[in-house]
Amino acid sequence: MDKLIQTANIKIRSDRPLDPPGQSIVVFQQENFLQMTFQTQGCRFSAGGSCSMCNYGYGREPDADRLMNELHKVLHACENRIETILLGASGSFLDEKEISQSLRNQILRAVFQSGIPQIIIETHYKSISDSVLHHISQLLPGRSIELEVGLETVNPWIGEHILNKHIDLLEFEMMIAAAHSYGMTVTVNLLLGIPFFTEAAQLSDTKASIRWAISKKADYIIVFPLNIHPYTLFEWLYQKGRIQPPSLWLAVRLLSELDDFELEHVSMAWYGNRSMDYGEGRTSILPQSCSICRNTLLPFFEAFYINRDLKNRKRQIANLLHSSLSCNCREEVFRKLSAGPGFFESEYQAARHDMKGLVKKDECV
């Protein structure tokens, strides 16, 4: 772990307010997809200074009775209209420090009884064990069970010295195999738009990570164009002018460069359709697009996510690449890609200098 980034992460997060106490579950619904994020005391990795980009919240230990009451109300309101439900937490749904096994069992039983056919569980790969997989399979018989886990990148230097998120790739690969042994699928989350790299290098890193995940038998991949969230190190660096979110056109270019198999197994999320709002002007900084192309790009990504048919996806991409636009955002991004891959060393070192000032030259740096 990068001690400077770890210290800066912890210091910045110390200013973050607790999640609002009146709501045990944050609900997001899009078409027949329902996401439920359960408020917990927070992610253990966030508390330890990991993940410069992540803004999983933290609040209080869940009140089981109140949480279950809210859960039943949401499920009842969505009855017969939901095909996929995603269960998450302020960190990891399967971390028993956040959601006890007893409460987790109650949640899974309620979801099972709702009849929703596909159940996605978002969690850190370290919270997945053989015993947990066995237990889930017993509680959700006959359901399609998917584990959604964050990988971000397979580049170990980026993982340590920019994201400050360590991933043991061998352990990650073994986790995928274990999930498959219980008939579950695994979706891997990756990041597009790593700061301090050229657009070409950002694109190359995500493509390499996609290909690694597919080679290790991941069932599906979701790419997250970098959103800069409140109360994160990345937001602090953005406010200092050190980093910027990527253009959404970089995400389009990524999709256009995938082969057929990859294209069938990759989607996008958080492409500008969602934002975190903490009031007082503290909202997520979304991937870049002007007001003109944004009205074209958001419907494209939504349709791309919903329809996984290969021919349809290829047609959508081709139409978008050749469509006539009254802005030059697409051309500007594609022109930058011709500069080739590269790392902005001086900008990275300047950011680290700023971080040292933030932590007041703490003894650990």
Short mmCIF file of C-alpha atoms in Angstrom, two decimals:
data_model
loop_
_atom_site.label_atom_id
_atom_site.label_comp_id
_atom_site.label_asym_id
_atom_site.label_seq_id
_atom_site.Cartn_x
_atom_site.Cartn_y
_atom_site.Cartn_z
CA MET A 1 0.00 0.00 0.00
CA ASP A 2 1.20 3.51 -0.84
CA LYS A 3 1.52 5.15 2.59
CA LEU A 4 1.21 8.70 1.29
CA ILE A 5 -2.02 7.97 -0.58
CA GLN A 6 -3.31 5.92 2.35
CA THR A 7 -2.78 8.84 4.75
CA ALA A 8 -4.30 11.35 2.33
CA ASN A 9 -7.35 9.13 1.78
CA ILE A 10 -7.97 8.79 5.50
CA LYS A 11 -7.55 12.52 6.11
CA ILE A 12 -9.96 13.49 3.34
CA ARG A 13 -12.57 10.95 4.44
CA SER A 14 -12.42 12.24 8.00
CA ASP A 15 -14.42 15.29 6.83
CA ARG A 16 -17.18 13.23 5.29
CA PRO A 17 -20.53 13.32 7.15
CA LEU A 18 -22.29 10.13 8.12
CA ASP A 19 -24.93 8.85 5.75
CA PRO A 20 -28.41 10.24 6.58
CA PRO A 21 -29.86 8.27 9.53
CA GLY A 22 -33.45 8.12 8.27
CA GLN A 23 -32.93 5.64 5.45
CA SER A 24 -31.58 2.12 5.77
CA ILE A 25 -31.62 1.41 2.01
CA VAL A 26 -30.71 3.55 -0.99
CA VAL A 27 -32.79 2.45 -3.99
CA PHE A 28 -32.00 2.94 -7.68
CA GLN A 29 -34.33 1.58 -10.34
CA GLN A 30 -33.96 1.57 -14.11
CA GLU A 31 -36.48 -0.32 -16.20
CA ASN A 32 -36.64 -3.87 -14.75
CA PHE A 33 -33.39 -3.46 -12.80
CA LEU A 34 -33.42 -2.67 -9.08
CA GLN A 35 -30.37 -1.80 -7.00
CA MET A 36 -30.56 -1.76 -3.22
CA THR A 37 -27.64 -0.43 -1.20
CA PHE A 38 -27.85 -1.15 2.52
CA GLN A 39 -26.41 1.43 4.88
CA THR A 40 -23.75 -0.02 7.16
CA GLN A 41 -20.91 1.17 9.35
CA GLY A 42 -18.77 1.30 6.21
CA CYS A 43 -16.17 -0.47 4.14
CA ARG A 44 -13.20 -1.86 6.05
CA PHE A 45 -10.89 -1.07 3.11
CA SER A 46 -12.08 2.52 2.95
CA ALA A 47 -11.43 2.89 6.69
CA GLY A 48 -7.90 1.64 6.05
CA GLY A 49 -7.20 4.29 3.41
CA SER A 50 -7.69 2.19 0.30
CA CYS A 51 -9.35 3.18 -2.99
CA SER A 52 -8.67 6.81 -3.96
CA MET A 53 -11.66 6.91 -6.32
CA CYS A 54 -14.28 5.19 -4.19
CA ASN A 55 -16.96 6.90 -2.17
CA TYR A 56 -18.83 4.04 -0.56
CA GLY A 57 -20.44 5.67 2.43
CA TYR A 58 -20.54 4.86 6.05
CA GLY A 59 -23.15 5.28 8.68
CA ARG A 60 -24.26 3.10 11.54
CA GLU A 61 -24.68 -0.56 12.26
CA PRO A 62 -27.91 -1.62 10.54
CA ASP A 63 -31.11 -1.77 12.58
CA ALA A 64 -32.34 -5.16 11.38
CA ASP A 65 -36.03 -4.60 12.08
CA ARG A 66 -36.16 -1.22 10.37
CA LEU A 67 -34.06 -2.41 7.44
CA MET A 68 -36.25 -5.45 6.84
CA ASN A 69 -39.38 -3.31 7.06
CA GLU A 70 -37.99 -0.98 4.37
CA LEU A 71 -36.90 -3.95 2.27
CA HIS A 72 -40.35 -5.53 2.28
CA LYS A 73 -41.93 -2.19 1.29
CA VAL A 74 -39.59 -1.75 -1.68
CA LEU A 75 -40.05 -5.32 -2.87
CA HIS A 76 -43.82 -5.03 -2.57
CA ALA A 77 -43.87 -1.74 -4.51
CA CYS A 78 -41.83 -3.33 -7.33
CA GLU A 79 -43.76 -6.59 -7.38
CA ASN A 80 -43.67 -8.47 -10.72
CA ARG A 81 -41.78 -5.64 -12.44
CA ILE A 82 -38.19 -6.53 -11.57
CA GLU A 83 -36.10 -9.13 -13.34
CA THR A 84 -32.72 -8.31 -11.78
CA ILE A 85 -31.89 -7.10 -8.29
CA LEU A 86 -28.45 -5.94 -7.16
CA LEU A 87 -27.68 -6.12 -3.44
CA GLY A 88 -24.90 -3.90 -2.16
CA ALA A 89 -23.76 -2.23 1.02
CA SER A 90 -21.69 0.74 2.14
CA GLY A 91 -18.78 -1.52 1.28
CA SER A 92 -19.30 -5.24 0.76
CA PHE A 93 -22.61 -7.06 1.12
CA LEU A 94 -20.89 -10.28 2.19
CA ASP A 95 -18.66 -8.67 4.81
CA GLU A 96 -20.08 -9.80 8.16
CA LYS A 97 -18.63 -6.71 9.86
CA GLU A 98 -21.12 -4.71 7.80
CA ILE A 99 -24.08 -7.07 7.50
CA SER A 100 -24.24 -9.91 9.99
CA GLN A 101 -24.87 -13.42 8.74
CA SER A 102 -28.24 -13.41 10.49
CA LEU A 103 -29.36 -10.19 8.77
CA ARG A 104 -27.90 -11.31 5.46
CA ASN A 105 -29.98 -14.49 5.71
CA GLN A 106 -33.14 -12.47 6.31
CA ILE A 107 -32.42 -10.25 3.31
CA LEU A 108 -31.72 -13.17 0.99
CA ARG A 109 -34.83 -15.05 2.12
CA ALA A 110 -36.99 -11.99 1.43
CA VAL A 111 -35.44 -11.54 -2.01
CA PHE A 112 -35.93 -15.22 -2.76
CA GLN A 113 -39.59 -15.05 -1.74
CA SER A 114 -40.09 -12.04 -4.02
CA GLY A 115 -39.55 -14.32 -7.00
CA ILE A 116 -36.99 -12.07 -8.70
CA PRO A 117 -35.12 -14.46 -11.02
CA GLN A 118 -31.67 -12.85 -11.14
CA ILE A 119 -29.83 -11.78 -8.00
CA ILE A 120 -26.55 -9.87 -8.12
CA ILE A 121 -24.44 -9.50 -4.99
CA GLU A 122 -21.87 -6.69 -5.00
CA THR A 123 -18.97 -7.35 -2.69
CA HIS A 124 -15.19 -7.25 -2.27
CA TYR A 125 -13.50 -10.38 -3.55
CA LYS A 126 -11.90 -10.93 -0.13
CA SER A 127 -15.37 -11.40 1.41
CA ILE A 128 -16.08 -14.42 -0.80
CA SER A 129 -15.28 -17.83 0.66
CA ASP A 130 -16.34 -21.40 0.03
CA SER A 131 -18.55 -21.43 3.12
CA VAL A 132 -20.26 -18.17 2.09
CA LEU A 133 -20.85 -19.47 -1.43
CA HIS A 134 -22.32 -22.68 -0.06
CA HIS A 135 -24.61 -20.76 2.26
CA ILE A 136 -25.87 -18.45 -0.50
CA SER A 137 -26.55 -21.37 -2.80
CA GLN A 138 -28.70 -22.97 -0.09
CA LEU A 139 -30.72 -19.79 0.47
CA LEU A 140 -31.32 -19.03 -3.21
CA PRO A 141 -32.08 -22.37 -4.90
CA GLY A 142 -33.04 -22.14 -8.55
CA ARG A 143 -32.07 -18.49 -8.86
CA SER A 144 -29.48 -17.03 -11.21
CA ILE A 145 -26.80 -15.77 -8.80
CA GLU A 146 -24.14 -13.32 -9.91
CA LEU A 147 -21.25 -11.92 -7.88
CA GLU A 148 -20.11 -8.43 -8.87
CA VAL A 149 -16.59 -7.62 -7.74
CA GLY A 150 -14.22 -4.72 -8.31
CA LEU A 151 -10.91 -5.29 -10.06
CA GLU A 152 -10.38 -1.82 -11.60
CA THR A 153 -7.08 -2.68 -13.32
CA VAL A 154 -4.61 -5.53 -13.62
CA ASN A 155 -1.68 -3.10 -13.61
CA PRO A 156 -0.12 -3.54 -10.15
CA TRP A 157 1.67 -0.17 -10.21
CA ILE A 158 -1.55 1.69 -10.96
CA GLY A 159 -3.35 -0.35 -8.32
CA GLU A 160 -0.83 0.60 -5.64
CA HIS A 161 0.37 4.09 -6.54
CA ILE A 162 -2.76 5.70 -7.98
CA LEU A 163 -5.80 3.76 -6.79
CA ASN A 164 -4.18 2.39 -3.63
CA LYS A 165 -6.15 -0.81 -4.08
CA HIS A 166 -4.20 -4.03 -3.85
CA ILE A 167 -5.55 -7.03 -5.74
CA ASP A 168 -4.00 -10.48 -5.48
CA LEU A 169 -4.64 -11.62 -9.05
CA LEU A 170 -4.09 -15.31 -8.26
CA GLU A 171 -6.58 -15.13 -5.38
CA PHE A 172 -8.98 -13.24 -7.63
CA GLU A 173 -8.73 -15.94 -10.27
CA MET A 174 -9.37 -18.64 -7.66
CA MET A 175 -12.45 -16.75 -6.47
CA ILE A 176 -13.90 -16.86 -10.00
CA ALA A 177 -13.33 -20.62 -10.16
CA ALA A 178 -14.92 -21.12 -6.72
CA ALA A 179 -18.03 -19.17 -7.71
CA HIS A 180 -18.36 -21.25 -10.88
CA SER A 181 -18.16 -24.45 -8.85
CA TYR A 182 -21.42 -23.37 -7.15
CA GLY A 183 -23.09 -22.50 -10.44
CA MET A 184 -22.71 -18.74 -9.91
CA THR A 185 -21.44 -16.23 -12.43
CA VAL A 186 -18.92 -13.45 -11.83
CA THR A 187 -19.06 -9.91 -13.17
CA VAL A 188 -15.85 -7.91 -12.91
CA ASN A 189 -15.85 -4.12 -12.60
CA LEU A 190 -13.08 -2.19 -14.33
CA LEU A 191 -12.14 1.48 -14.45
CA LEU A 192 -11.63 3.62 -17.55
CA GLY A 193 -9.82 6.94 -17.24
CA ILE A 194 -6.91 6.33 -14.86
CA PRO A 195 -5.48 9.77 -13.96
CA PHE A 196 -1.98 10.85 -15.01
CA PHE A 197 -2.04 8.83 -18.23
CA THR A 198 -2.79 9.84 -21.80
CA GLU A 199 -6.07 8.82 -23.34
CA ALA A 200 -4.27 6.15 -25.35
CA ALA A 201 -2.70 4.70 -22.20
CA GLN A 202 -6.05 4.79 -20.37
CA LEU A 203 -7.62 2.90 -23.25
CA SER A 204 -4.80 0.38 -23.38
CA ASP A 205 -4.98 -0.32 -19.65
CA THR A 206 -8.71 -1.04 -19.70
CA LYS A 207 -8.41 -3.28 -22.76
CA ALA A 208 -5.60 -5.25 -21.08
CA SER A 209 -7.74 -5.65 -17.95
CA ILE A 210 -10.74 -6.81 -20.01
CA ARG A 211 -8.64 -9.43 -21.73
CA TRP A 212 -7.14 -10.65 -18.46
CA ALA A 213 -10.59 -11.02 -16.88
CA ILE A 214 -11.93 -12.90 -19.90
CA SER A 215 -8.88 -15.19 -19.93
CA LYS A 216 -9.64 -16.07 -16.30
CA LYS A 217 -13.24 -17.00 -17.21
CA ALA A 218 -15.04 -13.98 -15.83
CA ASP A 219 -18.59 -14.16 -17.16
CA TYR A 220 -19.20 -10.48 -17.70
CA ILE A 221 -17.37 -7.18 -17.38
CA ILE A 222 -18.70 -3.75 -16.54
CA VAL A 223 -16.51 -0.77 -17.32
CA PHE A 224 -16.94 2.34 -15.18
CA PRO A 225 -15.76 5.57 -16.83
CA LEU A 226 -14.18 7.46 -13.96
CA ASN A 227 -16.65 9.54 -11.95
CA ILE A 228 -15.03 11.87 -9.43
CA HIS A 229 -17.06 11.49 -6.26
CA PRO A 230 -17.35 13.80 -3.23
CA TYR A 231 -15.07 13.21 -0.26
CA THR A 232 -12.44 11.28 -2.23
CA LEU A 233 -8.80 11.92 -2.94
CA PHE A 234 -9.68 12.16 -6.61
CA GLU A 235 -12.14 14.97 -5.89
CA TRP A 236 -9.46 16.80 -3.90
CA LEU A 237 -7.00 16.44 -6.80
CA TYR A 238 -9.68 17.56 -9.26
CA GLN A 239 -10.32 20.69 -7.22
CA LYS A 240 -6.60 21.45 -7.46
CA GLY A 241 -6.69 21.00 -11.22
CA ARG A 242 -4.50 17.88 -11.12
CA ILE A 243 -6.92 15.40 -12.72
CA GLN A 244 -9.98 15.35 -14.97
CA PRO A 245 -12.64 12.71 -15.66
CA PRO A 246 -12.41 11.04 -19.08
CA SER A 247 -14.56 11.90 -22.03
CA LEU A 248 -17.48 9.58 -22.72
CA TRP A 249 -16.14 9.33 -26.25
CA LEU A 250 -13.19 7.38 -24.84
CA ALA A 251 -15.71 4.79 -23.66
CA VAL A 252 -17.22 4.65 -27.16
CA ARG A 253 -13.77 4.18 -28.65
CA LEU A 254 -13.08 1.37 -26.19
CA LEU A 255 -16.21 -0.48 -27.29
CA SER A 256 -15.35 0.04 -30.96
CA GLU A 257 -11.94 -1.64 -30.48
CA LEU A 258 -13.22 -4.82 -28.79
CA ASP A 259 -13.51 -8.08 -30.69
CA ASP A 260 -16.87 -9.79 -31.05
CA PHE A 261 -16.53 -12.01 -27.98
CA GLU A 262 -15.42 -9.09 -25.82
CA LEU A 263 -18.21 -6.89 -27.13
CA GLU A 264 -20.80 -9.47 -26.11
CA HIS A 265 -19.39 -9.58 -22.58
CA VAL A 266 -18.79 -5.91 -21.77
CA SER A 267 -21.14 -3.11 -20.72
CA MET A 268 -20.84 0.34 -19.19
CA ALA A 269 -22.18 1.74 -15.92
CA TRP A 270 -22.06 5.15 -14.26
CA TYR A 271 -21.70 6.71 -17.69
CA GLY A 272 -23.28 9.99 -16.58
CA ASN A 273 -26.73 8.66 -15.73
CA ARG A 274 -26.14 8.79 -11.98
CA SER A 275 -24.54 11.13 -9.47
CA MET A 276 -23.84 11.33 -5.77
CA ASP A 277 -25.21 14.50 -4.17
CA TYR A 278 -24.20 15.63 -0.68
CA GLY A 279 -25.68 19.10 -0.87
CA GLU A 280 -23.76 22.36 -0.62
CA GLY A 281 -22.52 21.86 -4.17
CA ARG A 282 -20.84 18.52 -3.44
CA THR A 283 -21.92 16.36 -6.37
CA SER A 284 -20.11 13.83 -8.51
CA ILE A 285 -18.08 15.12 -11.44
CA LEU A 286 -19.34 13.05 -14.36
CA PRO A 287 -17.44 11.79 -17.40
CA GLN A 288 -17.02 14.64 -19.86
CA SER A 289 -19.43 15.44 -22.68
CA CYS A 290 -20.94 18.65 -23.93
CA SER A 291 -24.68 19.28 -23.79
CA ILE A 292 -24.96 18.41 -27.49
CA CYS A 293 -23.29 15.02 -27.56
CA ARG A 294 -24.51 14.10 -24.08
CA ASN A 295 -28.04 13.89 -25.48
CA THR A 296 -26.75 11.35 -27.99
CA LEU A 297 -24.39 9.40 -25.74
CA LEU A 298 -26.64 8.71 -22.74
CA PRO A 299 -29.36 6.97 -24.80
CA PHE A 300 -26.63 5.03 -26.60
CA PHE A 301 -25.13 3.64 -23.39
CA GLU A 302 -28.53 2.84 -21.93
CA ALA A 303 -29.57 0.92 -25.04
CA PHE A 304 -26.17 -0.77 -25.18
CA TYR A 305 -26.54 -1.96 -21.58
CA ILE A 306 -30.04 -3.33 -22.10
CA ASN A 307 -29.53 -5.09 -25.43
CA ARG A 308 -26.60 -7.52 -25.46
CA ASP A 309 -27.19 -8.83 -28.97
CA LEU A 310 -23.87 -8.62 -30.83
CA LYS A 311 -25.25 -7.45 -34.17
CA ASN A 312 -27.33 -4.80 -32.47
CA ARG A 313 -24.35 -3.55 -30.48
CA LYS A 314 -22.07 -3.39 -33.52
CA ARG A 315 -24.74 -1.49 -35.42
CA GLN A 316 -25.19 0.98 -32.56
CA ILE A 317 -21.47 1.67 -32.38
CA ALA A 318 -21.10 2.08 -36.15
CA ASN A 319 -24.04 4.49 -36.25
CA LEU A 320 -22.60 6.55 -33.41
CA LEU A 321 -19.12 6.72 -34.92
CA HIS A 322 -20.45 7.92 -38.27
CA SER A 323 -23.29 10.12 -37.08
CA SER A 324 -23.24 13.83 -37.83
CA LEU A 325 -22.75 15.95 -34.72
CA SER A 326 -22.71 19.70 -34.33
CA CYS A 327 -19.93 19.51 -31.71
CA ASN A 328 -16.34 18.35 -32.15
CA CYS A 329 -15.99 16.40 -28.89
CA ARG A 330 -15.66 13.07 -30.68
CA GLU A 331 -12.97 14.32 -33.04
CA GLU A 332 -11.00 15.99 -30.22
CA VAL A 333 -10.82 12.78 -28.20
CA PHE A 334 -9.91 10.63 -31.19
CA ARG A 335 -7.21 13.12 -32.16
CA LYS A 336 -5.68 12.90 -28.67
CA LEU A 337 -5.50 9.12 -29.04
CA SER A 338 -3.10 9.51 -31.95
CA ALA A 339 -0.49 10.88 -29.52
CA GLY A 340 0.01 7.35 -28.22
CA PRO A 341 0.33 5.96 -24.70
CA GLY A 342 2.20 7.91 -22.08
CA PHE A 343 2.49 8.75 -18.39
CA PHE A 344 2.51 12.33 -17.10
CA GLU A 345 5.31 11.91 -14.59
CA SER A 346 5.65 15.58 -13.69
CA GLU A 347 1.91 15.94 -13.07
CA TYR A 348 1.90 12.80 -10.93
CA GLN A 349 4.81 14.07 -8.83
CA ALA A 350 3.13 17.46 -8.45
CA ALA A 351 0.03 15.70 -7.15
CA ARG A 352 2.12 13.75 -4.65
CA HIS A 353 3.70 17.01 -3.52
CA ASP A 354 0.22 18.39 -2.90
CA MET A 355 -0.67 15.26 -0.93
CA LYS A 356 2.40 15.68 1.25
CA GLY A 357 1.23 19.17 2.06
CA LEU A 358 -2.22 17.83 2.88
CA VAL A 359 -0.92 15.34 5.40
CA LYS A 360 1.61 17.90 6.69
CA LYS A 361 4.56 15.73 5.86
CA ASP A 362 3.36 12.97 8.11
CA GLU A 363 6.15 10.79 9.43
CA CYS A 364 4.91 7.81 7.45
CA VAL A 365 5.63 9.45 4.08
#
